[in-house]
Amino acid sequence: MSINEEIERRFVRLSKGQRKVAQFVRNNPTVVIGNGAAEVGRQANVSESTVIRFCYAMDLSGYVELQDKIRSYLMTQNGGASLQPTYSSNKLDVPSFSKVMQRDIQNIQDTIHLINDNMLQKSSKWMHEAEYVYILGTRQAAPIANWLSSTMKTLRPNVKQLRSESDDIVQQINSMGERTTLIVFSWDKYSNDIQTIVEIAKKKKAKIIAITCSALASIREYASALFTLGLKKQSTLDIIPVLFSFLHALIEEMVSQNKAQYEKYQQSYEQVENNLLFLDAAREKQVF
């Protein structure tokens, strides 16, 4: 089914603003594939977020897929002649890495409209005020949890990565309380380890920040804040840049609660690291 047929089928279920986008898309396909969501919104007299939400209403992963759908449709019309006004010869020579990075940028922009700013502010405050911050991620999410843990340790004390195979996992869970913030990456549909830990943390009144790839993830019923970053039909490689951009924003919001405090701690941490490196170098000299 072509994109135009899909629009006709879903048109009655679209909001007033989304219908404006639908009509603009049908009437100006080359404008859509040649411009970003913000420009299309401006020309259609709606907001950029309305354009993005139109894409989701069409069951697309985002604006990039809308462009791909329109491009495929036009390629079937007149042997692709409809595309000629949109692309100049130099645009056809765009390096593949550039296309990938442009797609990452668009995915990040699409995700911005899905993030609740008030919830992000609350989450950063919980991270700032917490006595202990625990970070949990298993399987594919384990390296991400490790990166966040390592990064936050340079900014504040009492940051720990939870590992289900660790000998002190029970002690760590038991130490949770009202002044604990637990950040959970729930990328796997089924994970008994995460489920058990989150349930206990909830009972202990810890603040739980859940970052998932689906708004329907089972962890949502335990989460104090839920952020869905994975969009439909996106691969893990597409999600990773979005995820790291979001984590960067979350950390920056935490730091903004008391920038001087975090800068002072970071300087102290770096000094300790430098001293340890100096001691290691001195020991190596003694050995040789």
mmCIF file of C-alpha atoms in Angstrom:
data_model
loop_
_atom_site.group_PDB
_atom_site.id
_atom_site.type_symbol
_atom_site.label_atom_id
_atom_site.label_comp_id
_atom_site.label_asym_id
_atom_site.label_seq_id
_atom_site.Cartn_x
_atom_site.Cartn_y
_atom_site.Cartn_z
ATOM 1 C CA MET A 1 0.000 0.000 0.000
ATOM 2 C CA SER A 2 1.413 3.394 -1.008
ATOM 3 C CA ILE A 3 1.860 6.282 1.414
ATOM 4 C CA ASN A 4 -1.029 8.139 -0.233
ATOM 5 C CA GLU A 5 -3.321 5.149 0.232
ATOM 6 C CA GLU A 6 -2.230 4.873 3.871
ATOM 7 C CA ILE A 7 -3.038 8.544 4.428
ATOM 8 C CA GLU A 8 -6.513 8.096 2.909
ATOM 9 C CA ARG A 9 -7.158 5.048 5.088
ATOM 10 C CA ARG A 10 -6.147 6.763 8.320
ATOM 11 C CA PHE A 11 -7.271 10.313 7.561
ATOM 12 C CA VAL A 12 -10.485 10.265 9.631
ATOM 13 C CA ARG A 13 -8.532 9.183 12.723
ATOM 14 C CA LEU A 14 -6.032 12.029 12.502
ATOM 15 C CA SER A 15 -6.238 15.189 14.592
ATOM 16 C CA LYS A 16 -7.010 18.537 12.957
ATOM 17 C CA GLY A 17 -3.329 19.504 12.853
ATOM 18 C CA GLN A 18 -2.276 16.085 11.571
ATOM 19 C CA ARG A 19 -4.816 16.369 8.747
ATOM 20 C CA LYS A 20 -3.108 19.584 7.651
ATOM 21 C CA VAL A 21 0.161 17.684 7.515
ATOM 22 C CA ALA A 22 -1.484 14.818 5.606
ATOM 23 C CA GLN A 23 -2.824 17.171 2.947
ATOM 24 C CA PHE A 24 0.522 18.954 2.686
ATOM 25 C CA VAL A 25 2.343 15.645 2.264
ATOM 26 C CA ARG A 26 0.023 14.564 -0.539
ATOM 27 C CA ASN A 27 0.226 17.902 -2.328
ATOM 28 C CA ASN A 28 3.952 18.561 -1.822
ATOM 29 C CA PRO A 29 5.854 15.245 -1.703
ATOM 30 C CA THR A 30 9.139 16.631 -3.056
ATOM 31 C CA VAL A 31 9.082 19.406 -0.451
ATOM 32 C CA VAL A 32 8.797 16.769 2.291
ATOM 33 C CA ILE A 33 11.696 14.620 1.089
ATOM 34 C CA GLY A 34 13.857 17.671 0.489
ATOM 35 C CA ASN A 35 13.325 19.411 3.854
ATOM 36 C CA GLY A 36 13.263 18.711 7.567
ATOM 37 C CA ALA A 37 10.198 18.343 9.774
ATOM 38 C CA ALA A 38 10.500 21.907 11.061
ATOM 39 C CA GLU A 39 10.333 23.403 7.555
ATOM 40 C CA VAL A 40 7.395 21.187 6.579
ATOM 41 C CA GLY A 41 5.599 22.263 9.746
ATOM 42 C CA ARG A 42 6.235 25.907 8.928
ATOM 43 C CA GLN A 43 4.881 25.559 5.404
ATOM 44 C CA ALA A 44 1.895 23.489 6.555
ATOM 45 C CA ASN A 45 1.212 26.056 9.298
ATOM 46 C CA VAL A 46 1.584 23.557 12.140
ATOM 47 C CA SER A 47 4.295 22.870 14.735
ATOM 48 C CA GLU A 48 7.238 20.561 14.126
ATOM 49 C CA SER A 49 5.935 18.243 16.861
ATOM 50 C CA THR A 50 2.631 17.916 14.950
ATOM 51 C CA VAL A 51 4.583 16.722 11.904
ATOM 52 C CA ILE A 52 6.373 14.138 14.060
ATOM 53 C CA ARG A 53 3.146 12.992 15.669
ATOM 54 C CA PHE A 54 1.608 12.635 12.218
ATOM 55 C CA CYS A 55 4.415 10.186 11.416
ATOM 56 C CA TYR A 56 3.613 8.125 14.507
ATOM 57 C CA ALA A 57 -0.109 8.234 13.699
ATOM 58 C CA MET A 58 0.835 6.721 10.333
ATOM 59 C CA ASP A 59 2.623 3.925 12.217
ATOM 60 C CA LEU A 60 6.044 5.137 11.056
ATOM 61 C CA SER A 61 9.196 5.219 13.175
ATOM 62 C CA GLY A 62 9.664 8.943 12.518
ATOM 63 C CA TYR A 63 10.134 11.630 9.901
ATOM 64 C CA VAL A 64 13.000 9.829 8.162
ATOM 65 C CA GLU A 65 10.775 6.853 7.383
ATOM 66 C CA LEU A 66 8.068 9.201 6.057
ATOM 67 C CA GLN A 67 10.632 10.631 3.637
ATOM 68 C CA ASP A 68 11.659 7.102 2.616
ATOM 69 C CA LYS A 69 8.028 6.103 2.011
ATOM 70 C CA ILE A 70 7.389 9.156 -0.154
ATOM 71 C CA ARG A 71 10.660 8.643 -2.035
ATOM 72 C CA SER A 72 9.745 5.013 -2.772
ATOM 73 C CA TYR A 73 6.299 6.053 -3.951
ATOM 74 C CA LEU A 74 7.673 8.717 -6.291
ATOM 75 C CA MET A 75 10.233 6.302 -7.684
ATOM 76 C CA THR A 76 7.346 4.147 -8.935
ATOM 77 C CA GLN A 77 5.837 7.120 -10.762
ATOM 78 C CA ASN A 78 7.310 7.890 -14.180
ATOM 79 C CA GLY A 79 10.485 5.971 -13.519
ATOM 80 C CA GLY A 80 11.544 8.278 -10.685
ATOM 81 C CA ALA A 81 11.307 11.478 -12.754
ATOM 82 C CA SER A 82 9.373 13.152 -9.957
ATOM 83 C CA LEU A 83 12.504 13.138 -7.837
ATOM 84 C CA GLN A 84 14.626 15.117 -10.244
ATOM 85 C CA PRO A 85 13.692 18.648 -9.034
ATOM 86 C CA THR A 86 14.603 17.739 -5.452
ATOM 87 C CA TYR A 87 18.111 16.325 -5.811
ATOM 88 C CA SER A 88 21.074 17.980 -7.461
ATOM 89 C CA SER A 89 24.070 15.917 -8.605
ATOM 90 C CA ASN A 90 26.175 16.909 -5.608
ATOM 91 C CA LYS A 91 23.455 15.710 -3.211
ATOM 92 C CA LEU A 92 23.597 12.282 -4.815
ATOM 93 C CA ASP A 93 27.281 12.089 -3.879
ATOM 94 C CA VAL A 94 26.720 12.491 -0.127
ATOM 95 C CA PRO A 95 29.042 10.027 1.696
ATOM 96 C CA SER A 96 27.328 7.086 3.364
ATOM 97 C CA PHE A 97 28.655 8.040 6.812
ATOM 98 C CA SER A 98 27.043 11.467 6.389
ATOM 99 C CA LYS A 99 23.672 9.869 5.658
ATOM 100 C CA VAL A 100 23.945 7.764 8.793
ATOM 101 C CA MET A 101 24.829 10.773 10.943
ATOM 102 C CA GLN A 102 22.001 12.816 9.426
ATOM 103 C CA ARG A 103 19.624 9.974 10.275
ATOM 104 C CA ASP A 104 20.922 9.985 13.861
ATOM 105 C CA ILE A 105 20.284 13.726 14.074
ATOM 106 C CA GLN A 106 16.740 13.286 12.796
ATOM 107 C CA ASN A 107 16.069 10.417 15.229
ATOM 108 C CA ILE A 108 17.244 12.601 18.121
ATOM 109 C CA GLN A 109 15.050 15.470 16.958
ATOM 110 C CA ASP A 110 12.066 13.136 16.646
ATOM 111 C CA THR A 111 12.619 11.820 20.171
ATOM 112 C CA ILE A 112 12.800 15.294 21.721
ATOM 113 C CA HIS A 113 9.066 15.671 21.185
ATOM 114 C CA LEU A 114 8.360 12.483 23.138
ATOM 115 C CA ILE A 115 10.232 13.537 26.291
ATOM 116 C CA ASN A 116 8.237 15.097 29.102
ATOM 117 C CA ASP A 117 10.279 18.096 30.222
ATOM 118 C CA ASN A 118 8.717 18.206 33.704
ATOM 119 C CA MET A 119 9.492 14.532 34.224
ATOM 120 C CA LEU A 120 13.081 15.041 33.106
ATOM 121 C CA GLN A 121 13.459 17.942 35.547
ATOM 122 C CA LYS A 122 12.084 15.804 38.390
ATOM 123 C CA SER A 123 14.402 12.927 37.490
ATOM 124 C CA SER A 124 17.482 15.146 37.471
ATOM 125 C CA LYS A 125 16.454 16.511 40.869
ATOM 126 C CA TRP A 126 16.086 12.984 42.269
ATOM 127 C CA MET A 127 19.570 12.166 40.978
ATOM 128 C CA HIS A 128 20.972 15.312 42.570
ATOM 129 C CA GLU A 129 19.287 14.876 45.960
ATOM 130 C CA ALA A 130 19.802 11.122 46.284
ATOM 131 C CA GLU A 131 22.161 9.792 48.919
ATOM 132 C CA TYR A 132 22.792 6.761 46.694
ATOM 133 C CA VAL A 133 22.354 6.353 42.939
ATOM 134 C CA TYR A 134 22.158 2.811 41.630
ATOM 135 C CA ILE A 135 22.280 1.983 37.929
ATOM 136 C CA LEU A 136 20.932 -1.250 36.489
ATOM 137 C CA GLY A 137 21.113 -2.704 32.997
ATOM 138 C CA THR A 138 21.457 -6.286 31.804
ATOM 139 C CA ARG A 139 22.409 -7.958 28.540
ATOM 140 C CA GLN A 140 22.493 -5.373 25.727
ATOM 141 C CA ALA A 141 21.970 -2.541 28.230
ATOM 142 C CA ALA A 142 24.859 -3.563 30.523
ATOM 143 C CA PRO A 143 27.538 -1.557 28.655
ATOM 144 C CA ILE A 144 25.293 1.526 28.734
ATOM 145 C CA ALA A 145 24.749 1.128 32.469
ATOM 146 C CA ASN A 146 28.518 0.794 32.882
ATOM 147 C CA TRP A 147 29.150 4.010 30.921
ATOM 148 C CA LEU A 148 26.576 5.983 32.928
ATOM 149 C CA SER A 149 27.941 4.641 36.199
ATOM 150 C CA SER A 150 31.540 5.512 35.269
ATOM 151 C CA THR A 151 30.538 9.000 34.132
ATOM 152 C CA MET A 152 28.473 9.812 37.207
ATOM 153 C CA LYS A 153 31.219 8.598 39.540
ATOM 154 C CA THR A 154 33.346 11.491 38.306
ATOM 155 C CA LEU A 155 30.607 13.936 39.382
ATOM 156 C CA ARG A 156 29.250 12.692 42.712
ATOM 157 C CA PRO A 157 29.803 10.080 45.436
ATOM 158 C CA ASN A 158 27.814 6.916 46.130
ATOM 159 C CA VAL A 159 27.156 5.848 42.553
ATOM 160 C CA LYS A 160 27.033 2.092 42.055
ATOM 161 C CA GLN A 161 26.263 -0.201 39.157
ATOM 162 C CA LEU A 162 24.074 -3.129 40.136
ATOM 163 C CA ARG A 163 25.167 -6.490 38.788
ATOM 164 C CA SER A 164 22.907 -9.480 39.360
ATOM 165 C CA GLU A 165 25.925 -11.811 39.514
ATOM 166 C CA SER A 166 27.705 -9.673 42.139
ATOM 167 C CA ASP A 167 28.300 -11.114 45.600
ATOM 168 C CA ASP A 168 27.013 -7.966 47.329
ATOM 169 C CA ILE A 169 23.848 -7.512 45.240
ATOM 170 C CA VAL A 170 21.595 -8.448 48.185
ATOM 171 C CA GLN A 171 23.378 -5.972 50.471
ATOM 172 C CA GLN A 172 23.052 -3.224 47.879
ATOM 173 C CA ILE A 173 19.329 -3.825 47.411
ATOM 174 C CA ASN A 174 18.742 -3.903 51.158
ATOM 175 C CA SER A 175 20.496 -0.538 51.548
ATOM 176 C CA MET A 176 17.936 1.196 49.316
ATOM 177 C CA GLY A 177 15.474 3.643 50.819
ATOM 178 C CA GLU A 178 13.626 6.922 50.280
ATOM 179 C CA ARG A 179 16.882 8.722 49.469
ATOM 180 C CA THR A 180 17.846 6.218 46.790
ATOM 181 C CA THR A 181 17.467 6.788 43.059
ATOM 182 C CA LEU A 182 17.543 3.731 40.831
ATOM 183 C CA ILE A 183 18.129 4.224 37.097
ATOM 184 C CA VAL A 184 17.023 1.184 35.109
ATOM 185 C CA PHE A 185 17.641 0.359 31.462
ATOM 186 C CA SER A 186 14.954 -2.099 30.427
ATOM 187 C CA TRP A 187 15.708 -3.150 26.868
ATOM 188 C CA ASP A 188 14.763 -6.806 27.129
ATOM 189 C CA LYS A 189 11.122 -7.828 26.943
ATOM 190 C CA TYR A 190 11.551 -10.360 29.706
ATOM 191 C CA SER A 191 14.087 -9.984 32.494
ATOM 192 C CA ASN A 192 13.323 -11.632 35.823
ATOM 193 C CA ASP A 193 16.426 -10.145 37.456
ATOM 194 C CA ILE A 194 15.369 -6.579 36.685
ATOM 195 C CA GLN A 195 11.759 -7.294 37.665
ATOM 196 C CA THR A 196 12.746 -8.586 41.109
ATOM 197 C CA ILE A 197 15.162 -5.749 41.872
ATOM 198 C CA VAL A 198 12.724 -3.062 40.758
ATOM 199 C CA GLU A 199 9.885 -4.567 42.798
ATOM 200 C CA ILE A 200 12.022 -4.500 45.950
ATOM 201 C CA ALA A 201 13.239 -0.964 45.247
ATOM 202 C CA LYS A 202 9.631 0.175 44.824
ATOM 203 C CA LYS A 203 8.663 -1.329 48.177
ATOM 204 C CA LYS A 204 11.585 0.501 49.776
ATOM 205 C CA LYS A 205 10.247 3.783 48.302
ATOM 206 C CA ALA A 206 13.255 4.406 46.072
ATOM 207 C CA LYS A 207 12.805 6.751 43.105
ATOM 208 C CA ILE A 208 12.905 4.631 39.955
ATOM 209 C CA ILE A 209 13.864 6.203 36.619
ATOM 210 C CA ALA A 210 13.094 3.697 33.865
ATOM 211 C CA ILE A 211 14.508 4.090 30.360
ATOM 212 C CA THR A 212 12.937 1.686 27.879
ATOM 213 C CA CYS A 213 12.385 1.025 24.202
ATOM 214 C CA SER A 214 8.631 0.581 24.629
ATOM 215 C CA ALA A 215 5.952 2.538 26.488
ATOM 216 C CA LEU A 216 4.284 -0.826 27.132
ATOM 217 C CA ALA A 217 7.267 -2.275 29.012
ATOM 218 C CA SER A 218 6.181 -4.117 32.157
ATOM 219 C CA ILE A 219 8.507 -1.949 34.266
ATOM 220 C CA ARG A 220 6.201 1.045 33.757
ATOM 221 C CA GLU A 221 4.012 0.077 36.712
ATOM 222 C CA TYR A 222 6.982 0.429 39.074
ATOM 223 C CA ALA A 223 8.607 3.491 37.544
ATOM 224 C CA SER A 224 8.520 6.916 39.198
ATOM 225 C CA ALA A 225 9.519 8.295 35.782
ATOM 226 C CA LEU A 226 9.370 6.477 32.447
ATOM 227 C CA PHE A 227 11.245 7.569 29.317
ATOM 228 C CA THR A 228 10.588 5.703 26.071
ATOM 229 C CA LEU A 229 13.432 6.263 23.618
ATOM 230 C CA GLY A 230 13.108 3.392 21.193
ATOM 231 C CA LEU A 231 10.721 4.123 18.350
ATOM 232 C CA LYS A 232 8.895 1.621 16.185
ATOM 233 C CA LYS A 233 10.973 -0.231 13.601
ATOM 234 C CA GLN A 234 14.232 1.243 14.884
ATOM 235 C CA SER A 235 17.213 -1.032 15.280
ATOM 236 C CA THR A 236 19.460 -1.014 18.337
ATOM 237 C CA LEU A 237 22.056 0.911 16.323
ATOM 238 C CA ASP A 238 19.487 3.632 15.648
ATOM 239 C CA ILE A 239 18.538 3.868 19.325
ATOM 240 C CA ILE A 240 22.072 4.134 20.754
ATOM 241 C CA PRO A 241 22.806 7.725 19.574
ATOM 242 C CA VAL A 242 19.406 8.835 20.861
ATOM 243 C CA LEU A 243 20.051 7.141 24.182
ATOM 244 C CA PHE A 244 23.455 8.728 24.760
ATOM 245 C CA SER A 245 22.133 12.153 23.776
ATOM 246 C CA PHE A 246 19.310 11.746 26.301
ATOM 247 C CA LEU A 247 21.685 10.613 29.066
ATOM 248 C CA HIS A 248 23.931 13.582 28.338
ATOM 249 C CA ALA A 249 20.933 15.905 28.724
ATOM 250 C CA LEU A 250 19.879 14.174 31.954
ATOM 251 C CA ILE A 251 23.376 14.523 33.455
ATOM 252 C CA GLU A 252 23.583 18.183 32.427
ATOM 253 C CA GLU A 253 20.250 18.847 34.144
ATOM 254 C CA MET A 254 21.546 17.166 37.296
ATOM 255 C CA VAL A 255 24.723 19.252 37.240
ATOM 256 C CA SER A 256 22.705 22.449 36.785
ATOM 257 C CA GLN A 257 21.157 21.870 40.247
ATOM 258 C CA ASN A 258 24.479 22.979 41.772
ATOM 259 C CA LYS A 259 27.174 23.459 39.154
ATOM 260 C CA ALA A 260 29.851 24.641 41.582
ATOM 261 C CA GLN A 261 29.395 21.532 43.743
ATOM 262 C CA TYR A 262 29.814 19.174 40.799
ATOM 263 C CA GLU A 263 32.812 21.037 39.394
ATOM 264 C CA LYS A 264 34.518 20.873 42.789
ATOM 265 C CA TYR A 265 33.876 17.144 43.108
ATOM 266 C CA GLN A 266 35.086 16.507 39.554
ATOM 267 C CA GLN A 267 38.338 18.358 40.242
ATOM 268 C CA SER A 268 38.845 16.341 43.420
ATOM 269 C CA TYR A 269 38.136 13.093 41.561
ATOM 270 C CA GLU A 270 40.607 13.946 38.802
ATOM 271 C CA GLN A 271 43.264 14.804 41.392
ATOM 272 C CA VAL A 272 42.844 11.419 43.072
ATOM 273 C CA GLU A 273 43.049 9.698 39.678
ATOM 274 C CA ASN A 274 46.253 11.550 38.849
ATOM 275 C CA ASN A 275 47.776 10.604 42.212
ATOM 276 C CA LEU A 276 46.934 6.940 41.622
ATOM 277 C CA LEU A 277 48.537 7.057 38.180
ATOM 278 C CA PHE A 278 51.644 8.612 39.733
ATOM 279 C CA LEU A 279 51.817 5.861 42.359
ATOM 280 C CA ASP A 280 51.405 3.159 39.710
ATOM 281 C CA ALA A 281 54.207 4.666 37.668
ATOM 282 C CA ALA A 282 56.446 4.848 40.756
ATOM 283 C CA ARG A 283 55.824 1.173 41.562
ATOM 284 C CA GLU A 284 56.692 0.168 38.005
ATOM 285 C CA LYS A 285 60.047 2.017 38.296
ATOM 286 C CA GLN A 286 60.798 0.180 41.549
ATOM 287 C CA VAL A 287 60.105 -3.175 39.925
ATOM 288 C CA PHE A 288 62.497 -2.492 37.083
#
